[in-house]
Backbone as JSON Lines, residues from 0, in Angstrom:
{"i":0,"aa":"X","n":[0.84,-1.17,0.0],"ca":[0.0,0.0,0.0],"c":[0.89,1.24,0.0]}
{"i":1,"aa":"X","n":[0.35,2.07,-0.83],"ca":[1.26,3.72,-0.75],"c":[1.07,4.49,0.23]}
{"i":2,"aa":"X","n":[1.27,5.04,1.0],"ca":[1.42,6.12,1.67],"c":[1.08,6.96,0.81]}
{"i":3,"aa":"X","n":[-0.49,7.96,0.86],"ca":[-0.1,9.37,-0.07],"c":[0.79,10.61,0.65]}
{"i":4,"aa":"X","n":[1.38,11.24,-0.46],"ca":[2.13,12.4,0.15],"c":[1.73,13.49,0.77]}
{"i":5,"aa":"X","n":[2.27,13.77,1.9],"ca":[1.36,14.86,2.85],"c":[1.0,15.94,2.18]}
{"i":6,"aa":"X","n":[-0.13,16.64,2.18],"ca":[-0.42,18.22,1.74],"c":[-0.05,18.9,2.46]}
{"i":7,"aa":"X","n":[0.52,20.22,2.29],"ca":[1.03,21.4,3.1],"c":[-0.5,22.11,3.38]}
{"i":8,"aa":"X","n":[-1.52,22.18,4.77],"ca":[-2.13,23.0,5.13],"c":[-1.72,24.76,4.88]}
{"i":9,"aa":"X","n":[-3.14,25.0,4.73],"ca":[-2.54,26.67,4.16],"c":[-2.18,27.2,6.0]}
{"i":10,"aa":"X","n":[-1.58,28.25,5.66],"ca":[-0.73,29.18,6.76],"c":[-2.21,29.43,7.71]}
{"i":11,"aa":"X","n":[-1.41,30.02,9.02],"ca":[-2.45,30.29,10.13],"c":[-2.92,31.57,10.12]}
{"i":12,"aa":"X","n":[-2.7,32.64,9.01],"ca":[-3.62,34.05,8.82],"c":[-4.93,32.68,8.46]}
{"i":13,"aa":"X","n":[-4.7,32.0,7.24],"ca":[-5.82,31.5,6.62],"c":[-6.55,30.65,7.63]}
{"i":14,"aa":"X","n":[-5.64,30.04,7.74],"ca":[-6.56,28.88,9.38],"c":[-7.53,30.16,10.11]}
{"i":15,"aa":"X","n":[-7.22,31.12,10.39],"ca":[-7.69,31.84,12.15],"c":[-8.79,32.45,11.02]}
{"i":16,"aa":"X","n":[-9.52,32.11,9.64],"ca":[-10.42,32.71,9.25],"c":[-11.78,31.55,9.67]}
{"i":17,"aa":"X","n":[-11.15,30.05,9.58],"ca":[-12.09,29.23,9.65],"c":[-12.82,28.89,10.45]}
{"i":18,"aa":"X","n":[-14.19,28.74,10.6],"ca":[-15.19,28.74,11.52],"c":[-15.56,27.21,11.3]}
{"i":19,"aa":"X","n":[-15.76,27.1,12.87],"ca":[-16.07,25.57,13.02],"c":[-17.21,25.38,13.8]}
{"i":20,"aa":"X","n":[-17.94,24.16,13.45],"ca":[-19.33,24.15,13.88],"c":[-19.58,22.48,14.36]}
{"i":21,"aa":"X","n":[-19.72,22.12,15.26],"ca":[-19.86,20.68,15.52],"c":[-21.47,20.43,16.31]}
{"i":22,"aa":"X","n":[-22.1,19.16,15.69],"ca":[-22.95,18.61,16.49],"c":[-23.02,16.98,16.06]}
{"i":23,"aa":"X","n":[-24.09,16.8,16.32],"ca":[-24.31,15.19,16.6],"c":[-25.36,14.64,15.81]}
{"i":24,"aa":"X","n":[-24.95,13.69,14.85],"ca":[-26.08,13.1,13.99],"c":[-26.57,12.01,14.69]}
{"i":25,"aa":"X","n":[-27.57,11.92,14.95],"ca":[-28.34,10.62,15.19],"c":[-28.83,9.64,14.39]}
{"i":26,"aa":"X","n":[-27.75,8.64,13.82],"ca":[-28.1,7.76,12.78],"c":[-28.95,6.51,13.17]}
{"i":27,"aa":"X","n":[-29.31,5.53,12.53],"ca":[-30.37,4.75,12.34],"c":[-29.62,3.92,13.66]}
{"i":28,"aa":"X","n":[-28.45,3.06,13.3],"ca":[-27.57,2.62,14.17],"c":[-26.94,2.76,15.71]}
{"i":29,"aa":"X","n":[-26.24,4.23,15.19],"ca":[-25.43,4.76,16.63],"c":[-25.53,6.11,16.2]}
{"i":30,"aa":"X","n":[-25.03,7.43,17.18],"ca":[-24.64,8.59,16.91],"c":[-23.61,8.38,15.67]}
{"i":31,"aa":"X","n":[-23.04,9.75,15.03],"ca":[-22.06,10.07,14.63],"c":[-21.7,11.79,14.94]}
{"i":32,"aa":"X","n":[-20.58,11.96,15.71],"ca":[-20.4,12.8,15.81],"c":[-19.81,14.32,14.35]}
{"i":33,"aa":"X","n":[-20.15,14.99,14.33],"ca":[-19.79,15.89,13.21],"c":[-19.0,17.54,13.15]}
{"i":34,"aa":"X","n":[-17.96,17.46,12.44],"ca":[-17.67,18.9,12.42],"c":[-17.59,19.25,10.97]}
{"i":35,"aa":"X","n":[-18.09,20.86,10.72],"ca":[-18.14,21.24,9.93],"c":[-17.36,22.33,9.51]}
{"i":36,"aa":"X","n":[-16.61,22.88,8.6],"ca":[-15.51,23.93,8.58],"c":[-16.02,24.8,7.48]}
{"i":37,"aa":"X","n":[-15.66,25.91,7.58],"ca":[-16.11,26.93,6.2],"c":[-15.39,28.32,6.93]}
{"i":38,"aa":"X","n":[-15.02,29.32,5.99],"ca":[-14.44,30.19,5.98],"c":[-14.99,31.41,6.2]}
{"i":39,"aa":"X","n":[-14.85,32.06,6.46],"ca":[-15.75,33.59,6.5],"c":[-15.14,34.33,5.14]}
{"i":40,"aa":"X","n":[-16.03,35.22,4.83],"ca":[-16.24,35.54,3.79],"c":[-14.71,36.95,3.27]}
{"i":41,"aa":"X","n":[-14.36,37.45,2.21],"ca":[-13.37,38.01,2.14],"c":[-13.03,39.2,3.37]}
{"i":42,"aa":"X","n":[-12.34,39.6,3.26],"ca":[-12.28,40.73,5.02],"c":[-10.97,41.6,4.7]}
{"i":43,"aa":"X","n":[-10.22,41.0,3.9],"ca":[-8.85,41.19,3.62],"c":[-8.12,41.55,2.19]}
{"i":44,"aa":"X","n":[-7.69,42.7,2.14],"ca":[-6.57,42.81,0.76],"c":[-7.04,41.67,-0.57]}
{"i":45,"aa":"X","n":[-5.41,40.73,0.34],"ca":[-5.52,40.18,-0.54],"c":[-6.36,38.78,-0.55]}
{"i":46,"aa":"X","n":[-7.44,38.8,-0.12],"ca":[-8.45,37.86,0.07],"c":[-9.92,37.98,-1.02]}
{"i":47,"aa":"X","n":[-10.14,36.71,-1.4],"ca":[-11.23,36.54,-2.66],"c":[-11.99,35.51,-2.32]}
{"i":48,"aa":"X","n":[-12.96,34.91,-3.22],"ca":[-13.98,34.45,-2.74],"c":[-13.01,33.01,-3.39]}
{"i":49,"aa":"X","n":[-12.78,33.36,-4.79],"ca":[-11.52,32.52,-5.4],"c":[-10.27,31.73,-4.06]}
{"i":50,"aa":"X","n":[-9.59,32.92,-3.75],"ca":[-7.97,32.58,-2.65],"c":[-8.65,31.55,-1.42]}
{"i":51,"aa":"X","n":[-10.26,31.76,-1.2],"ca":[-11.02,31.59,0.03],"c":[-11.44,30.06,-0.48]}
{"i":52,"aa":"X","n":[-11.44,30.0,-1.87],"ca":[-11.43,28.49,-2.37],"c":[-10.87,27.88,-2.16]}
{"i":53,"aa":"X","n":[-9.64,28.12,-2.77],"ca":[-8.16,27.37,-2.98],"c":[-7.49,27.16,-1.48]}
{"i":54,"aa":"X","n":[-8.13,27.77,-0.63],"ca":[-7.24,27.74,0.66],"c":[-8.27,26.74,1.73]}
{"i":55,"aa":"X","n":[-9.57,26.74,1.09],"ca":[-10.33,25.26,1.85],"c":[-10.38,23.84,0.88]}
{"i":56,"aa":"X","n":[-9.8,24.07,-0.18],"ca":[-9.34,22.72,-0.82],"c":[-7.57,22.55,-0.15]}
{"i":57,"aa":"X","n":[-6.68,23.5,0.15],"ca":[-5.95,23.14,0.59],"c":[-5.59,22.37,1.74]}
{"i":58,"aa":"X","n":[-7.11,23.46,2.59],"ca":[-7.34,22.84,4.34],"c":[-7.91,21.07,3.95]}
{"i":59,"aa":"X","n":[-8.52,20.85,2.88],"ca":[-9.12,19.49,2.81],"c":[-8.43,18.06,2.46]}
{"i":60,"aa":"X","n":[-7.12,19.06,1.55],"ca":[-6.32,17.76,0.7],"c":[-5.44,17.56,1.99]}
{"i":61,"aa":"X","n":[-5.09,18.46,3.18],"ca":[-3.93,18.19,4.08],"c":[-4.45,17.25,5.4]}
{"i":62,"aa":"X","n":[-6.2,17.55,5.35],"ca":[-6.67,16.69,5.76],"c":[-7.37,15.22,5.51]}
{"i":63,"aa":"X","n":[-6.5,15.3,4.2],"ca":[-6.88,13.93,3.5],"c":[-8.54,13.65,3.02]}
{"i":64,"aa":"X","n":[-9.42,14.37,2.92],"ca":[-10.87,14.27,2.6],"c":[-10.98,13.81,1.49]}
{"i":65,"aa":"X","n":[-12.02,13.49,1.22],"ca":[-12.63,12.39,-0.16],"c":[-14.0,13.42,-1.15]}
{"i":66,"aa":"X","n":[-13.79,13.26,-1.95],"ca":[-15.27,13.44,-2.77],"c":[-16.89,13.2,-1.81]}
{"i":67,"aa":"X","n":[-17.75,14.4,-1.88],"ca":[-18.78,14.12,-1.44],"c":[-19.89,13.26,-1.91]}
{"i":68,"aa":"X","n":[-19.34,12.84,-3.16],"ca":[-20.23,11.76,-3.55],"c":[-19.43,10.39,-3.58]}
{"i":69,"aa":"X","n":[-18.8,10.15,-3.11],"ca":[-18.17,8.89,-2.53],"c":[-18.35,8.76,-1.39]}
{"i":70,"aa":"X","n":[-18.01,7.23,-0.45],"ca":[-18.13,7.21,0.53],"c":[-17.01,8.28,1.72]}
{"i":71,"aa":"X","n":[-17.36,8.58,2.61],"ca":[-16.17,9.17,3.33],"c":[-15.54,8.37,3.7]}
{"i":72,"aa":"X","n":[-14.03,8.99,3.1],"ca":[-12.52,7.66,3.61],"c":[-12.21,7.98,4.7]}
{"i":73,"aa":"X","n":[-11.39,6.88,5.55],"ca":[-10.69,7.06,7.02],"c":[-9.7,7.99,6.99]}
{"i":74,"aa":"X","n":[-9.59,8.84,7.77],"ca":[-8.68,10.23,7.07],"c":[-7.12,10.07,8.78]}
{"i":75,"aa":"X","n":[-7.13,8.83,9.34],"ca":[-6.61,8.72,10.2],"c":[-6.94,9.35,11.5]}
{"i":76,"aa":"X","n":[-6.41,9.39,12.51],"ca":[-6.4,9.88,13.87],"c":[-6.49,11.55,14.22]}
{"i":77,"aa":"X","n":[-7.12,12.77,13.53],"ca":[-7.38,13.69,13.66],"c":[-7.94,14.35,15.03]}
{"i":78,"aa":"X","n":[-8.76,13.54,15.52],"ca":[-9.43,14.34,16.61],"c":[-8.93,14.13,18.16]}
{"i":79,"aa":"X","n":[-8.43,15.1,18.62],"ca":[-7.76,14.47,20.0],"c":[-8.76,15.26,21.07]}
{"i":80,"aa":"X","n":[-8.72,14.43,22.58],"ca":[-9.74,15.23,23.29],"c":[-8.9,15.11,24.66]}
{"i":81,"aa":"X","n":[-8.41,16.48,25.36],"ca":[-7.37,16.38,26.0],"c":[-8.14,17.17,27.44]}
{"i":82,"aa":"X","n":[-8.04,16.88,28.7],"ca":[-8.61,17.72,29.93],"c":[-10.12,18.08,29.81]}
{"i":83,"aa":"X","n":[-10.83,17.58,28.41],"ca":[-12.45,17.6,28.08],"c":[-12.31,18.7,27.0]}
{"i":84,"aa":"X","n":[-10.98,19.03,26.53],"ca":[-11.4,19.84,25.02],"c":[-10.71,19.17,23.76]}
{"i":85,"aa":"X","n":[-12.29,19.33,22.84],"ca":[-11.46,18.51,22.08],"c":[-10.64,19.75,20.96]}
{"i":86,"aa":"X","n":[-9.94,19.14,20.23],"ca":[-9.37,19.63,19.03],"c":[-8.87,19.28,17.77]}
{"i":87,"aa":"X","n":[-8.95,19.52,16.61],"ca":[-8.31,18.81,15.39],"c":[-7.05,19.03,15.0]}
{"i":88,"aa":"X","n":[-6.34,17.85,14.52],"ca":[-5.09,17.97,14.19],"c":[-5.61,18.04,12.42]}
{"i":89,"aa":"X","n":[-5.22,19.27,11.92],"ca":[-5.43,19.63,10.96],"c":[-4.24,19.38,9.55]}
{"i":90,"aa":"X","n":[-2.77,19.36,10.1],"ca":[-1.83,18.86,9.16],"c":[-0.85,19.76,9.43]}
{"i":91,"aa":"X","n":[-0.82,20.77,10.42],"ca":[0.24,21.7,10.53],"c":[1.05,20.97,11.85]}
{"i":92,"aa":"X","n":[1.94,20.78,11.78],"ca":[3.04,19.78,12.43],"c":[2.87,20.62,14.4]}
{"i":93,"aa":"X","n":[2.75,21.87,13.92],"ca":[2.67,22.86,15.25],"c":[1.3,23.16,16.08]}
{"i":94,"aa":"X","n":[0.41,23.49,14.92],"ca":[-0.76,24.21,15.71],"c":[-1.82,23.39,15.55]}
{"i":95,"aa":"X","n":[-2.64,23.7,15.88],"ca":[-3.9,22.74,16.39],"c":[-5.13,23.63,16.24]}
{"i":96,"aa":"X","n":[-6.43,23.1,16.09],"ca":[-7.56,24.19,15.74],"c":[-8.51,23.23,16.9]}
{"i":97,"aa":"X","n":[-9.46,24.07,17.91],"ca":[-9.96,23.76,19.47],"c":[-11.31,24.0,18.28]}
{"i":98,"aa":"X","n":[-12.09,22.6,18.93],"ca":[-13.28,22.63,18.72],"c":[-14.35,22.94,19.46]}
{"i":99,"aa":"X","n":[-15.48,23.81,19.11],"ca":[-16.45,24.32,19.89],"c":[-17.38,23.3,20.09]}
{"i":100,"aa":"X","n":[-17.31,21.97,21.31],"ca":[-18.32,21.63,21.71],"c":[-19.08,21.26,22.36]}
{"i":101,"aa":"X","n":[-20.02,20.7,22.37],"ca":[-20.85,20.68,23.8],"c":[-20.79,19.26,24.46]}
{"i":102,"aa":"X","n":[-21.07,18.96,25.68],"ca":[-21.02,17.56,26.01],"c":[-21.6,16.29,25.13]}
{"i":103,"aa":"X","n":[-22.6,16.6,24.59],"ca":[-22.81,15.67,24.25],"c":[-21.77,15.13,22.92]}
{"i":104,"aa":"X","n":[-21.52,16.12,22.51],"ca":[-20.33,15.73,20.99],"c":[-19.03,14.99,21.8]}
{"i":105,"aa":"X","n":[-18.7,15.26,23.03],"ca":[-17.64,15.02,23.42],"c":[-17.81,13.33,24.0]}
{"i":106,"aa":"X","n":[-19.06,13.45,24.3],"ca":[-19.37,12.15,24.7],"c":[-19.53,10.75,23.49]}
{"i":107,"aa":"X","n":[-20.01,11.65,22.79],"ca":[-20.0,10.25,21.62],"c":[-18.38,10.01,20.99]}
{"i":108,"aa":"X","n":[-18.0,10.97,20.94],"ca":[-16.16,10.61,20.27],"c":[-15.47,9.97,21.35]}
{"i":109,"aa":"X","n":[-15.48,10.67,22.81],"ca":[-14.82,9.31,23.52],"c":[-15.4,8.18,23.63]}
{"i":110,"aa":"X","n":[-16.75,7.5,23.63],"ca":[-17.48,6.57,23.83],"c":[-16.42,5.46,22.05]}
{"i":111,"aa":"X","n":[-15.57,6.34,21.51],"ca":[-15.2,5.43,19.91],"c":[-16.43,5.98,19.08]}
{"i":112,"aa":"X","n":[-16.98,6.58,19.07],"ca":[-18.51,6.8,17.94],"c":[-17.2,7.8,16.48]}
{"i":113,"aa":"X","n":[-17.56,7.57,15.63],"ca":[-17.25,8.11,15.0],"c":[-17.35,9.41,14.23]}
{"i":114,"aa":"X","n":[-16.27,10.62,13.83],"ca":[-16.66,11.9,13.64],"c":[-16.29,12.19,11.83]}
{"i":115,"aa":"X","n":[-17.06,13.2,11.82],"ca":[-17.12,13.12,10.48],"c":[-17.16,14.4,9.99]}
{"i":116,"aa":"X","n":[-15.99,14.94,9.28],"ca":[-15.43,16.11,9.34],"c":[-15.96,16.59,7.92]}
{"i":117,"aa":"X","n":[-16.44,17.82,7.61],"ca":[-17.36,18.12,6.19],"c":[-16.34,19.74,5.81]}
{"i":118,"aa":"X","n":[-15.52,19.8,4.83],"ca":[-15.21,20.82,4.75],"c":[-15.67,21.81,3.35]}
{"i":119,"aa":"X","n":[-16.31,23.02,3.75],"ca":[-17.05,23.35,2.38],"c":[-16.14,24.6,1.84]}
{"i":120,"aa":"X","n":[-16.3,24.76,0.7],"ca":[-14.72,25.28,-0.2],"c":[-15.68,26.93,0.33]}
{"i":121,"aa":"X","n":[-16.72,27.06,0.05],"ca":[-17.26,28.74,-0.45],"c":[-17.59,29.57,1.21]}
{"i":122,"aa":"X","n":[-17.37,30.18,0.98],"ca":[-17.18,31.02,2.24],"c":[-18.58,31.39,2.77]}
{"i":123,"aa":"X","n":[-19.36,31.78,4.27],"ca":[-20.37,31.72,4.5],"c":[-20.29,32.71,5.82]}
{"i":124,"aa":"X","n":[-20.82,33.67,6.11],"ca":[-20.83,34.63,7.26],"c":[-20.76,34.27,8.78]}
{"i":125,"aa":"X","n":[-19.65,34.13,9.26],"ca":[-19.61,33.99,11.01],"c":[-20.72,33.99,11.98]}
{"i":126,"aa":"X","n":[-22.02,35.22,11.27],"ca":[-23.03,34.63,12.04],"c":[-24.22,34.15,11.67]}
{"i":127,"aa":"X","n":[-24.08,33.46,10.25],"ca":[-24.99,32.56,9.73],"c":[-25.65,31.44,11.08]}
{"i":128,"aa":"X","n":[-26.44,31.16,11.18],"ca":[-27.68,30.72,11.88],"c":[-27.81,28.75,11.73]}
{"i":129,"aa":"X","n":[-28.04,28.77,12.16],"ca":[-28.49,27.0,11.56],"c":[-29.24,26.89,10.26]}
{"i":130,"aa":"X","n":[-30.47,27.48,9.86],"ca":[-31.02,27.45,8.95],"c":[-30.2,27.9,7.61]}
{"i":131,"aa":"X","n":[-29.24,29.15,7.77],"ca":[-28.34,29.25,6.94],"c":[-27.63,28.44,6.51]}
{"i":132,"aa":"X","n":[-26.79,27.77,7.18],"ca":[-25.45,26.66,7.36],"c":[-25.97,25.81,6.77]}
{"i":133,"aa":"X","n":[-27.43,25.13,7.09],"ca":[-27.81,23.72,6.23],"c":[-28.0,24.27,4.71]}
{"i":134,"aa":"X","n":[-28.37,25.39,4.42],"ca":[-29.05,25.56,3.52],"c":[-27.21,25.9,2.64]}
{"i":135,"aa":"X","n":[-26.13,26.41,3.13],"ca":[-25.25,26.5,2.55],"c":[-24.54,25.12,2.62]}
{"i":136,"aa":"X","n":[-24.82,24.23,3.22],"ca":[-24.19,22.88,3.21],"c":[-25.28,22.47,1.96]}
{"i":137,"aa":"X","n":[-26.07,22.56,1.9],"ca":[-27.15,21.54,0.77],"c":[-26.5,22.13,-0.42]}
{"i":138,"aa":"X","n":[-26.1,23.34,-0.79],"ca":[-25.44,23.92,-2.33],"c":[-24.43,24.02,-2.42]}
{"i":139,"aa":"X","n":[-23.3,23.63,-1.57],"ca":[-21.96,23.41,-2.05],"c":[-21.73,21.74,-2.1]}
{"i":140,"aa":"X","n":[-22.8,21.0,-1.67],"ca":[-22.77,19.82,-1.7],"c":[-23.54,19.65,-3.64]}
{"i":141,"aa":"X","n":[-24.49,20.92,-3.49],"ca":[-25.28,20.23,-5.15],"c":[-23.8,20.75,-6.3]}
{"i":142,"aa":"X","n":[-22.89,21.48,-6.04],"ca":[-22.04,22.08,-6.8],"c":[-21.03,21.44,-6.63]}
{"i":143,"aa":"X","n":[-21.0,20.13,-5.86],"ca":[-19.24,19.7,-5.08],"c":[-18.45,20.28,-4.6]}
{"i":144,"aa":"X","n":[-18.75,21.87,-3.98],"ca":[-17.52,22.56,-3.3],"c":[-17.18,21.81,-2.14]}
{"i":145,"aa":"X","n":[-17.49,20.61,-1.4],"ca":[-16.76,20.34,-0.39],"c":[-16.38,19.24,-0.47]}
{"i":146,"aa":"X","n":[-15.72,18.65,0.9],"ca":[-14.68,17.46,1.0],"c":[-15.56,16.63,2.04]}
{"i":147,"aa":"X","n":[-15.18,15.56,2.44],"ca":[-15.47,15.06,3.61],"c":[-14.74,14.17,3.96]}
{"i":148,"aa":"X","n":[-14.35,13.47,5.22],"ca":[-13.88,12.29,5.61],"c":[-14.13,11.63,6.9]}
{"i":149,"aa":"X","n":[-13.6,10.67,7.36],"ca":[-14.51,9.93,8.97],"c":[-12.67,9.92,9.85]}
{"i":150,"aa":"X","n":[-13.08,10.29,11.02],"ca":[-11.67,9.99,11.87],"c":[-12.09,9.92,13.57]}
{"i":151,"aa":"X","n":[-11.82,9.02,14.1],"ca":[-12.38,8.53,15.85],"c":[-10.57,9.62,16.16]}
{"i":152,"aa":"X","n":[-11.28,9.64,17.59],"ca":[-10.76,10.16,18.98],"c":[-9.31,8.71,19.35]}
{"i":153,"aa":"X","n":[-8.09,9.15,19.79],"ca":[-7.05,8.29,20.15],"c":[-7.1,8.95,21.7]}
């Protein structure tokens, strides 16, 4: 089997734009726990809706994600949950991105439940709402702007 070659995650101006959103699917089976990533919208110089693309396909290939119309692949050991916070190891050898969540998300990833990380390429406003977020997850999913993949708690 190959080893694929690591992706270089984009830099931490670009990271500290990304907004993260986690909750808990209740599948037929068991929970699955979920985080979702998307960018806030341009703010900056040299920032585009374009650079704001290319820099959440970058965040996706370093996190190893798959096509949303394939199954989601095992993207390895990403999610660590340390003193009761969790956080993702995103691909930057140094820094780490702290996830916002509530007990119950924390409870299904240590219980082994599995999490399932959705990253969407097009940028979406910091204080978009729930009704927003699904409704911007349903059209970058009908357009393929995003990634996805599955990774448990070590």
């Amino acid at each position: 089997m190959t080893v694929p070659e690591a992706k270089a995650p984009p830099g931490p101006g670009f990271v500290a734009g990304i907004r993260l959103v986690t909750g808990v699917h209740q599948q037929f089976l068991f929970p699955v726990a979920q985080v979702l990533a998307y960018h806030a919208p341009p703010r900056l110089d040299n920032e585009s809706v374009n650079s704001i693309s290319d820099g959440m396909r970058a965040f996706a290939e370093a996190l190893y994600l798959g096509p949303h119309d394939g199954p989601p692949p095992h993207i390895g050991h990403r999610i660590r949950i340390r003193q009761g916070t969790p956080w993702l190891d995103y691909g930057d050898g140094e820094k780490r991105l702290g996830l916002p969540a509530a007990r119950s998300w924390v409870n299904v990833v240590e219980a082994g439940g599995p999490v399932r990380i959705l990253v969407l390429f097009d940028p979406l406003t910091a204080s978009a709402g729930q009704t927003a977020i699904a409704e911007h997850v349903r059209e970058c999913h009908a357009r393929g702007a995003m990634r996805w993949g599955t990774t448990y708690h070590v």
